[in-house]
JSON list of C-alpha atoms in Angstrom, two decimals:
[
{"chain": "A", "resi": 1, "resn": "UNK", "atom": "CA", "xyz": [20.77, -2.11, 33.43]},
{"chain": "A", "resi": 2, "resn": "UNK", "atom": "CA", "xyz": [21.84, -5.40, 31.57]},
{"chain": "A", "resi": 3, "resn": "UNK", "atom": "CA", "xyz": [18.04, -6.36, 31.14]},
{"chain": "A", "resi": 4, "resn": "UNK", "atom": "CA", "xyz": [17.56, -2.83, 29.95]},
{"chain": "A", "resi": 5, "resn": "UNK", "atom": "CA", "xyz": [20.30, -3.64, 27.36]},
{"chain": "A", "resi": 6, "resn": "UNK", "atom": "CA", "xyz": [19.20, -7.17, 26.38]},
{"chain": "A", "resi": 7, "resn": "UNK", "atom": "CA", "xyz": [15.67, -6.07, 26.01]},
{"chain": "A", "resi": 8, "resn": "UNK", "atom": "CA", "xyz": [16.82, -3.94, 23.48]},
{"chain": "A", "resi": 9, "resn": "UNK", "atom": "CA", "xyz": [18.83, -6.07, 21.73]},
{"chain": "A", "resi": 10, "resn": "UNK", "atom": "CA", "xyz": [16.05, -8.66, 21.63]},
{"chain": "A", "resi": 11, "resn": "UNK", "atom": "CA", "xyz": [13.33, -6.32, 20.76]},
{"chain": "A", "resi": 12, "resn": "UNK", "atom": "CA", "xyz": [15.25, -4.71, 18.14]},
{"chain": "A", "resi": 13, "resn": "UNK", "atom": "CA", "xyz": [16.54, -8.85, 16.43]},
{"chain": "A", "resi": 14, "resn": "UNK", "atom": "CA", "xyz": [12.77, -9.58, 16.43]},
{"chain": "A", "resi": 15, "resn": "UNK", "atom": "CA", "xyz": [11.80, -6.35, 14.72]},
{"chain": "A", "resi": 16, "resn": "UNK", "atom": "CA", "xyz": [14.10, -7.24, 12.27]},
{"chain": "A", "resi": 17, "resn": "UNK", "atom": "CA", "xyz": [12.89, -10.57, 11.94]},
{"chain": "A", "resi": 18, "resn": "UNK", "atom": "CA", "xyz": [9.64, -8.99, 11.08]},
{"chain": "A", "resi": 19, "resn": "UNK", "atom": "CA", "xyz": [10.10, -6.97, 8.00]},
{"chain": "A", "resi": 20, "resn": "UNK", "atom": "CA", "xyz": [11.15, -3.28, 7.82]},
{"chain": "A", "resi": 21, "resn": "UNK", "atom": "CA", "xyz": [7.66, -1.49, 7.39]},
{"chain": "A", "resi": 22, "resn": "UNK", "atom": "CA", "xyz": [6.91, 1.95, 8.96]},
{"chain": "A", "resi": 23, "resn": "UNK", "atom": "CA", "xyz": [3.67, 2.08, 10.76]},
{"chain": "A", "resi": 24, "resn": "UNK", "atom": "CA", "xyz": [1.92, 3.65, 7.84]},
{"chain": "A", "resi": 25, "resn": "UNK", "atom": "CA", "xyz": [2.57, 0.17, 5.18]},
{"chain": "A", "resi": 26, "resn": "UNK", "atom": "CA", "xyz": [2.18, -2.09, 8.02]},
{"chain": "A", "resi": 27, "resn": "UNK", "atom": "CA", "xyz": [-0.58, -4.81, 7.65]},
{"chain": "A", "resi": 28, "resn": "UNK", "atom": "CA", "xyz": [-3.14, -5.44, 10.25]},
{"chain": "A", "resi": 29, "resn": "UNK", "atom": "CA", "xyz": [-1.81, -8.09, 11.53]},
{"chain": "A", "resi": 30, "resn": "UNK", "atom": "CA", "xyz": [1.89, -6.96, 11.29]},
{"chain": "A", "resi": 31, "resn": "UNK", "atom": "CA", "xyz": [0.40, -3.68, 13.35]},
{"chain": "A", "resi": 32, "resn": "UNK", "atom": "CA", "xyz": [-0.92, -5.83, 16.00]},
{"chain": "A", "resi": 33, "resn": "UNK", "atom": "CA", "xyz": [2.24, -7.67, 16.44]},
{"chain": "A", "resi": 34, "resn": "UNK", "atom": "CA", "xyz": [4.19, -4.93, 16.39]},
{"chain": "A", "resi": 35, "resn": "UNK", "atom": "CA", "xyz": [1.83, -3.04, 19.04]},
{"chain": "A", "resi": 36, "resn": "UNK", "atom": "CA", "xyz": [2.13, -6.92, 21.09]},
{"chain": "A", "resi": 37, "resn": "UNK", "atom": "CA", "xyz": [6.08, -7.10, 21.33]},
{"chain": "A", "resi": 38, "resn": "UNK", "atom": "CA", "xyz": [5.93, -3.64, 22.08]},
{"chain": "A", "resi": 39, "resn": "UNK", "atom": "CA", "xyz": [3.31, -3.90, 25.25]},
{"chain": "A", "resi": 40, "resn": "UNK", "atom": "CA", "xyz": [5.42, -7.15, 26.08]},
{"chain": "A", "resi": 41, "resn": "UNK", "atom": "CA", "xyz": [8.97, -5.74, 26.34]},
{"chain": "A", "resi": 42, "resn": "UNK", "atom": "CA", "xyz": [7.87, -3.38, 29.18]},
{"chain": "A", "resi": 43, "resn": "UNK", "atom": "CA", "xyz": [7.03, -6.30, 31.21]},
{"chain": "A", "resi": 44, "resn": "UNK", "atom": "CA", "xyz": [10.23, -7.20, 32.40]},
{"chain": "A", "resi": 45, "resn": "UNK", "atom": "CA", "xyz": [10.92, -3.73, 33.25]},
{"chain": "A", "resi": 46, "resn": "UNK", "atom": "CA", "xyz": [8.06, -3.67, 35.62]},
{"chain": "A", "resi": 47, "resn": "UNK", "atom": "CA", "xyz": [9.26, -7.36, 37.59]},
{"chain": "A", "resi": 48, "resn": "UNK", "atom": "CA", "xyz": [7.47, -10.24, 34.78]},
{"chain": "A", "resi": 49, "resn": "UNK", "atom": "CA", "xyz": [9.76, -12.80, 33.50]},
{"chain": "A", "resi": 50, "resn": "UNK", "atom": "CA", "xyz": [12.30, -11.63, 31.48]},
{"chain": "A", "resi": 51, "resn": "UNK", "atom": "CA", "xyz": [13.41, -14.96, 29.30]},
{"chain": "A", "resi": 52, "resn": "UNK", "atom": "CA", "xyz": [9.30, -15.57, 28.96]},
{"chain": "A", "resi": 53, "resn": "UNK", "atom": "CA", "xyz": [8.60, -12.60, 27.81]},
{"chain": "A", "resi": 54, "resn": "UNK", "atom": "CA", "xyz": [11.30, -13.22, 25.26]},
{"chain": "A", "resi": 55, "resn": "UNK", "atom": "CA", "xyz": [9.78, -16.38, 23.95]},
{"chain": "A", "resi": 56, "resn": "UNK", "atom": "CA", "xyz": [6.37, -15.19, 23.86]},
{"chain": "A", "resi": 57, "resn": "UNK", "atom": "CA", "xyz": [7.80, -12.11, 21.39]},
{"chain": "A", "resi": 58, "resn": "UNK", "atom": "CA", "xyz": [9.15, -14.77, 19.46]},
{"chain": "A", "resi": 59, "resn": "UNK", "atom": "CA", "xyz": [6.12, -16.69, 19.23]},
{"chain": "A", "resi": 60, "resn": "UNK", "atom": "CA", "xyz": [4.88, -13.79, 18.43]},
{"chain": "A", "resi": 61, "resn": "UNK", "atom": "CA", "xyz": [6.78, -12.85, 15.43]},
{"chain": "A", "resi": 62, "resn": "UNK", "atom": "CA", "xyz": [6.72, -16.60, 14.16]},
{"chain": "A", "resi": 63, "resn": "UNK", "atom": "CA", "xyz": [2.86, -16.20, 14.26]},
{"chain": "A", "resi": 64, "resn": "UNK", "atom": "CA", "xyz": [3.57, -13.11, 12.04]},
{"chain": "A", "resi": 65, "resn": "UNK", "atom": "CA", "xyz": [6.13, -14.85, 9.72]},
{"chain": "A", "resi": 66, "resn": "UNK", "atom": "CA", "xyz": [3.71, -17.95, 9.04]},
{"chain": "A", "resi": 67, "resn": "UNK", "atom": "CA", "xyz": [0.49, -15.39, 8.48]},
{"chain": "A", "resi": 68, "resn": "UNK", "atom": "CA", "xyz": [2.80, -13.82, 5.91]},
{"chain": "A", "resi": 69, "resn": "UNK", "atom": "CA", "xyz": [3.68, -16.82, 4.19]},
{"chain": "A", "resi": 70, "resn": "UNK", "atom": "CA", "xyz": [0.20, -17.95, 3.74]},
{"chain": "A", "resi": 71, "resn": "UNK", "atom": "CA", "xyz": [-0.79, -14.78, 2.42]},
{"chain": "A", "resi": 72, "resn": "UNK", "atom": "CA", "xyz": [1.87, -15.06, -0.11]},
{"chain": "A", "resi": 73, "resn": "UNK", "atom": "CA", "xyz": [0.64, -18.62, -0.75]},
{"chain": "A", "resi": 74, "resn": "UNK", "atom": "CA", "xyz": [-3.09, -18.34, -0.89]},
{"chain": "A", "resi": 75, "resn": "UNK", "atom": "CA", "xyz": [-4.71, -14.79, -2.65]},
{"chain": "A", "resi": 76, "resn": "UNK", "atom": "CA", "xyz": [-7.92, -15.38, -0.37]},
{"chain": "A", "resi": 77, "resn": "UNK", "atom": "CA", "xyz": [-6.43, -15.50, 2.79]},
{"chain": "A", "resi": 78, "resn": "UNK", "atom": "CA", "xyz": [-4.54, -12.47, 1.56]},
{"chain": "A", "resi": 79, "resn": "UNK", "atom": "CA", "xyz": [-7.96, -10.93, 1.54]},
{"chain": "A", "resi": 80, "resn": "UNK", "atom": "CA", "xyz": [-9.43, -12.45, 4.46]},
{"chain": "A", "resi": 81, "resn": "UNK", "atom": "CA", "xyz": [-6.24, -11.38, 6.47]},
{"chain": "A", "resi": 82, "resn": "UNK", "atom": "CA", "xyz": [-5.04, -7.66, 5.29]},
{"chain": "A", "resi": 83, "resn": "UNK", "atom": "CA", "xyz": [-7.87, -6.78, 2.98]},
{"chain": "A", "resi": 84, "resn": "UNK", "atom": "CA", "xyz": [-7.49, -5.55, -0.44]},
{"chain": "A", "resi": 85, "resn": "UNK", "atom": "CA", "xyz": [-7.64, -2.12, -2.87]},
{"chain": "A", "resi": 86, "resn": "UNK", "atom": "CA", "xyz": [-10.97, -0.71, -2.90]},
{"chain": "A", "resi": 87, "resn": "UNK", "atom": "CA", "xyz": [-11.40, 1.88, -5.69]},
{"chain": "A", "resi": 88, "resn": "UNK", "atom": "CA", "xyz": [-12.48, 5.43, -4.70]},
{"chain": "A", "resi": 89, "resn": "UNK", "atom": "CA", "xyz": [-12.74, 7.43, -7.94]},
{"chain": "A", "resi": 90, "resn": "UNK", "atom": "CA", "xyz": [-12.90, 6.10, -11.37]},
{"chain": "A", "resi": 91, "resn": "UNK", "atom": "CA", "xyz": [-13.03, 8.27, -14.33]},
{"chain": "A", "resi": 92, "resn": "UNK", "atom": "CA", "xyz": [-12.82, 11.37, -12.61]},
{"chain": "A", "resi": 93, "resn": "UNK", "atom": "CA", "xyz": [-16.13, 10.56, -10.56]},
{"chain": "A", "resi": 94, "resn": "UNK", "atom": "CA", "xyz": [-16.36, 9.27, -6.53]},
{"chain": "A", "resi": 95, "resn": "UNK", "atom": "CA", "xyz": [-17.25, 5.88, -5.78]},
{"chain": "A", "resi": 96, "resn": "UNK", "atom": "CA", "xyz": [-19.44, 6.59, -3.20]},
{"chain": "A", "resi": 97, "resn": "UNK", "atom": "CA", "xyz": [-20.39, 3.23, -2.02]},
{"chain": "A", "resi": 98, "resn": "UNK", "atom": "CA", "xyz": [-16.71, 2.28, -1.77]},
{"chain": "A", "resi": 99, "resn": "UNK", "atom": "CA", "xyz": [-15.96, 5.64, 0.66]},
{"chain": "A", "resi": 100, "resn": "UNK", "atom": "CA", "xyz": [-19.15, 4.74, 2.49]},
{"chain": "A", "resi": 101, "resn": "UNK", "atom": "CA", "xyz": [-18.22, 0.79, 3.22]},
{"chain": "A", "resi": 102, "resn": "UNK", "atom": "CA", "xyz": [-14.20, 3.13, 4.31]},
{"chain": "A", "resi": 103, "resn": "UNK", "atom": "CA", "xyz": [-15.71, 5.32, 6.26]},
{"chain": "A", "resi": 104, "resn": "UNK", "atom": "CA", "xyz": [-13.83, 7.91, 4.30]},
{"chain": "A", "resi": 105, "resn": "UNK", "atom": "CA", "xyz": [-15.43, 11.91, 3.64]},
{"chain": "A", "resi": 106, "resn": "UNK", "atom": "CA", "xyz": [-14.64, 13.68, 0.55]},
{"chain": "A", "resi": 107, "resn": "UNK", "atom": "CA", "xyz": [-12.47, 16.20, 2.25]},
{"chain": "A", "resi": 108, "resn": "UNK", "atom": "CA", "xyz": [-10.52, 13.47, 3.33]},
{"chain": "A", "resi": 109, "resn": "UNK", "atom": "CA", "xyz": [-10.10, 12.08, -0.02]},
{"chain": "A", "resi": 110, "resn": "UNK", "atom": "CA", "xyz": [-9.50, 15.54, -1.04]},
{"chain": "A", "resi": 111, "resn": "UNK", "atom": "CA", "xyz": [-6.72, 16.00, 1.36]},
{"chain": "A", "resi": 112, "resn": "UNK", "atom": "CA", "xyz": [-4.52, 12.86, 0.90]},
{"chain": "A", "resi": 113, "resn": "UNK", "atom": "CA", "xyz": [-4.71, 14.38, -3.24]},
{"chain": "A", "resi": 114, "resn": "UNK", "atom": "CA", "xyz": [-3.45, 17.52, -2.44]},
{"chain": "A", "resi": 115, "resn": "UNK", "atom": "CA", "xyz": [-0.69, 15.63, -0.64]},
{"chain": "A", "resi": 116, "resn": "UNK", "atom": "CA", "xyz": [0.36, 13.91, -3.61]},
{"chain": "A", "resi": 117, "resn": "UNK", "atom": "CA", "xyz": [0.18, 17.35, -5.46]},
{"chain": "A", "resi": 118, "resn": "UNK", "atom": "CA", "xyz": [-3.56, 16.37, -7.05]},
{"chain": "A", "resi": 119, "resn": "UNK", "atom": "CA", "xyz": [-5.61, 19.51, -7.47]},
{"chain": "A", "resi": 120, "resn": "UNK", "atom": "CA", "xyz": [-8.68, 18.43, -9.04]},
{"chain": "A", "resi": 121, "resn": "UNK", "atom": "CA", "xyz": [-10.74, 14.85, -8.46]},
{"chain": "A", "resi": 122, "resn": "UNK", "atom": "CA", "xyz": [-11.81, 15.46, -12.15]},
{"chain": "A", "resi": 123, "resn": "UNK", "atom": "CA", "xyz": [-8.24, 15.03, -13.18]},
{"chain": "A", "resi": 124, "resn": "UNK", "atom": "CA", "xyz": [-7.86, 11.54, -11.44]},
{"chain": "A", "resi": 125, "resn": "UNK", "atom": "CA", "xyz": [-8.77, 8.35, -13.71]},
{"chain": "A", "resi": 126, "resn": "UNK", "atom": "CA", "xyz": [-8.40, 5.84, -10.86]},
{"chain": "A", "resi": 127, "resn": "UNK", "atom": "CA", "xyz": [-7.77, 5.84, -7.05]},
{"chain": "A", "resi": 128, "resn": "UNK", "atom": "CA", "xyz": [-7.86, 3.36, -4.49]},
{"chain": "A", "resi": 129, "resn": "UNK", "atom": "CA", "xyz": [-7.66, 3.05, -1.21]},
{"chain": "A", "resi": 130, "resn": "UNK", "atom": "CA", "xyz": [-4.59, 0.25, -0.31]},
{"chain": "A", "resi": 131, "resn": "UNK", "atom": "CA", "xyz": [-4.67, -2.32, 2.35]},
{"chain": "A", "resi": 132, "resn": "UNK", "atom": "CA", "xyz": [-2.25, -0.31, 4.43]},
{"chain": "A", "resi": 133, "resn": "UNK", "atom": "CA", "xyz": [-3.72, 2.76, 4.39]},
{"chain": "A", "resi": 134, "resn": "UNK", "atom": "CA", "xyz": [-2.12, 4.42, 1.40]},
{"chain": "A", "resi": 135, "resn": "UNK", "atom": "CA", "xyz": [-3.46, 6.01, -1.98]},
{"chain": "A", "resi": 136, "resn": "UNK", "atom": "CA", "xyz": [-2.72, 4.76, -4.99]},
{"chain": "A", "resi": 137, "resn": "UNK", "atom": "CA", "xyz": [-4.06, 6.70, -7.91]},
{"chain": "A", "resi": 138, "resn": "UNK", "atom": "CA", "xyz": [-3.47, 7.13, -11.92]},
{"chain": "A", "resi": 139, "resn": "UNK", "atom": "CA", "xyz": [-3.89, 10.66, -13.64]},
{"chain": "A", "resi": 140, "resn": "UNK", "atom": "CA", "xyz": [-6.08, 10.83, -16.85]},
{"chain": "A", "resi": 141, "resn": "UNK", "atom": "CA", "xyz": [-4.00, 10.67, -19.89]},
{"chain": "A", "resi": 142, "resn": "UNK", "atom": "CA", "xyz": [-4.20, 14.62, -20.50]},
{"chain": "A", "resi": 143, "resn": "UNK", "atom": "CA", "xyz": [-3.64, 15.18, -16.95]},
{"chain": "A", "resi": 144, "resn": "UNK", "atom": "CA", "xyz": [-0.12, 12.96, -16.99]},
{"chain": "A", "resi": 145, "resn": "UNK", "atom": "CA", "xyz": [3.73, 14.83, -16.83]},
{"chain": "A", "resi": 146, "resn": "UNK", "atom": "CA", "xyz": [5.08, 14.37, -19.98]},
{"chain": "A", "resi": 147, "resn": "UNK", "atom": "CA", "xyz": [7.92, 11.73, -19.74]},
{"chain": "A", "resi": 148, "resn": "UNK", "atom": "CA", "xyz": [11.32, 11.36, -21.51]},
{"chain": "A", "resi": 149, "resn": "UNK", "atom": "CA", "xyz": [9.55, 9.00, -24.10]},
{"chain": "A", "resi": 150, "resn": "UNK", "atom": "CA", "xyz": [6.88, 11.54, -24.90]},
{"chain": "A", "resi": 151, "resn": "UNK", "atom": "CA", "xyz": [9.56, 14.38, -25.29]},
{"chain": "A", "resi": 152, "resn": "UNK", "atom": "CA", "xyz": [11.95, 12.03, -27.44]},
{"chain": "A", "resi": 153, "resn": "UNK", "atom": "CA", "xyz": [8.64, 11.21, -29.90]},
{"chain": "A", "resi": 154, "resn": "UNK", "atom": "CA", "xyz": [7.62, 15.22, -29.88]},
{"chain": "A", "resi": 155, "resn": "UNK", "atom": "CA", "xyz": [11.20, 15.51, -30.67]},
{"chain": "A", "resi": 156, "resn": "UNK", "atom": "CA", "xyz": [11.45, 13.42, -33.47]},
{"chain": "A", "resi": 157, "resn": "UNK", "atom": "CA", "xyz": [8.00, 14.47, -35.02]},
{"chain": "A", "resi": 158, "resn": "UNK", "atom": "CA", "xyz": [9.66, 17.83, -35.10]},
{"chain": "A", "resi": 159, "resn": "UNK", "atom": "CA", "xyz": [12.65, 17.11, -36.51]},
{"chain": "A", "resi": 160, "resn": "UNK", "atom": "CA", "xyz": [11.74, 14.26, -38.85]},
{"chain": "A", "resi": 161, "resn": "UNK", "atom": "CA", "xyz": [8.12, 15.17, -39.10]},
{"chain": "A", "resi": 162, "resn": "UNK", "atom": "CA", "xyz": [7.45, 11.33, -38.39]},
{"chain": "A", "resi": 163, "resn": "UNK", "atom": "CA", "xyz": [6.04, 9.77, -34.26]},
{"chain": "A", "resi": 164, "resn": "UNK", "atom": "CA", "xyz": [8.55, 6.64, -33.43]},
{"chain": "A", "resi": 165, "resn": "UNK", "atom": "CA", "xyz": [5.61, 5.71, -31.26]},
{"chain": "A", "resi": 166, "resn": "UNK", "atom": "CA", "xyz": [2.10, 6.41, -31.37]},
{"chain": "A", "resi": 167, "resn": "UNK", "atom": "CA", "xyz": [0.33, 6.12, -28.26]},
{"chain": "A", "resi": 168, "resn": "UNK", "atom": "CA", "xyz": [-2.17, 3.12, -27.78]},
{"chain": "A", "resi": 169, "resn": "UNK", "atom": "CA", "xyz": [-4.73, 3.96, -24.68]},
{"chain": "A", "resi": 170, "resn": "UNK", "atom": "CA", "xyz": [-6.32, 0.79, -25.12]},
{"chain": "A", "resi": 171, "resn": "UNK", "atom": "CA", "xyz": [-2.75, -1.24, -24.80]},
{"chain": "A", "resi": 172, "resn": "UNK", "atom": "CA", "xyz": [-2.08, 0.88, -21.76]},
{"chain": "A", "resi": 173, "resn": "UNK", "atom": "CA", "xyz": [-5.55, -0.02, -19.89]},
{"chain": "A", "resi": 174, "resn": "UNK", "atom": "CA", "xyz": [-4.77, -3.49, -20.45]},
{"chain": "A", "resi": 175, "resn": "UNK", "atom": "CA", "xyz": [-1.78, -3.14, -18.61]},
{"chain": "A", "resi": 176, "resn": "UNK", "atom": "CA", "xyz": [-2.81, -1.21, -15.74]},
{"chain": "A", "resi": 177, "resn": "UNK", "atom": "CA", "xyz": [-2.27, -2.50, -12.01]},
{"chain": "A", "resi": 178, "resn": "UNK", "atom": "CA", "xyz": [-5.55, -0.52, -11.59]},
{"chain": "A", "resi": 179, "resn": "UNK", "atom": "CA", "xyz": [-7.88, -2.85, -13.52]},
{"chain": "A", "resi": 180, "resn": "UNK", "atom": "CA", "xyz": [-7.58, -5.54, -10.95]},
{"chain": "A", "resi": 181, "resn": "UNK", "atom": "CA", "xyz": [-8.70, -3.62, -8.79]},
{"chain": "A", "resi": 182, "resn": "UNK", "atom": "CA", "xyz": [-11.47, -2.32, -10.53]},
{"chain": "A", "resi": 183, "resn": "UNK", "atom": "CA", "xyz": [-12.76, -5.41, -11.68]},
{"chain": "A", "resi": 184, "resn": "UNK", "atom": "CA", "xyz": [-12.44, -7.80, -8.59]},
{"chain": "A", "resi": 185, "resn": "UNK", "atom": "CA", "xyz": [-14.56, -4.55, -7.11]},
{"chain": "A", "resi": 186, "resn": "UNK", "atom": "CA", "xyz": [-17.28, -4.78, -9.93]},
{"chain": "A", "resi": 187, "resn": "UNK", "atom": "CA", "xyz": [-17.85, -8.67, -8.62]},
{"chain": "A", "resi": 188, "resn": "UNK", "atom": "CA", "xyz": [-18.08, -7.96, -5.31]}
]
């Protein structure tokens, strides 16, 4: 029972060591790991080594730590490593190339939008696919909630009959975290 106990108290220090991800924004290689330690802590329940096992985990998650850090450090190995965005839709239209190189169908595509509450590719100006798995997408302007600011301007145009802001689509564009994205795909 005591190695039951200290194999849980290890396990759980070195997932905590790690980073707190769920399974779905893990990396690759944090996934790996993760699957590793995992595989590894049953060992000593079946007879292995107990205090190896231990310091293999570790190794383990040091490996994990130092791939990290060099991904923070160096943008290439950042792609080499755990991959980057790859756009999916731009301007309302499917990149099929992009899906292709995925391996991803349209109803797929189609489903994870619904799941966000999407109900029409048409209305979507960008999407990507992120390195863990996820999509990341931007609604067309038209297509957008309104948001306090755009209320507070409506409501001053009403009541003063003057905009405090008028709306600059080029200015936005320019700073859009989909543009990277876009454009590092357009030289590849």
């Amino acid at each position: 029972i005591w190695q039951t106990l200290l194999i849980f108290i290890v396990g759980t220090f070195y997932l905590r060591i790690s980073g707190r991800r769920t399974i779905s924004q893990m990396t690759m290689p944090q996934t790996v790991i993760m699957i590793a330690i995992g595989t590894m802590l049953v060992d000593p329940v079946t007879g292995n080594g107990l205090w190896a096992t231990f310091g293999i985990a570790g190794i383990l998650v040091l490996s994990l730590i130092v791939t990290e850090y060099i991904q923070l450090k160096f943008n290439k190995a950042e792609t080499i490593i755990s991959g980057k965005a790859v756009p999916v839709i731009q301007n309302g239209t499917l990149i099929e190339n992009n899906m292709k190189k995925l391996r991803l169908t349209v109803d797929q595509l189609e489903a994870r939008l619904r799941q966000v509450g999407v109900t029409s590719i048409h209305d979507v100006e960008f999407a990507t696919l992120e390195a863990n798995g996820q999509l990341g997408y931007y609604l067309k302007p038209e297509k957008q909630p309104a948001t306090k600011e755009d209320i507070q301007n409506l409501l001053n145009f009403l009541q003063n009959g003057q905009s405090g802001h008028v709306f600059n689509q080029n200015n936005q564009n320019q700073h859009n975290i989909f543009t990277e994205t876009l454009k590092e795909n357009k030289d590849n």
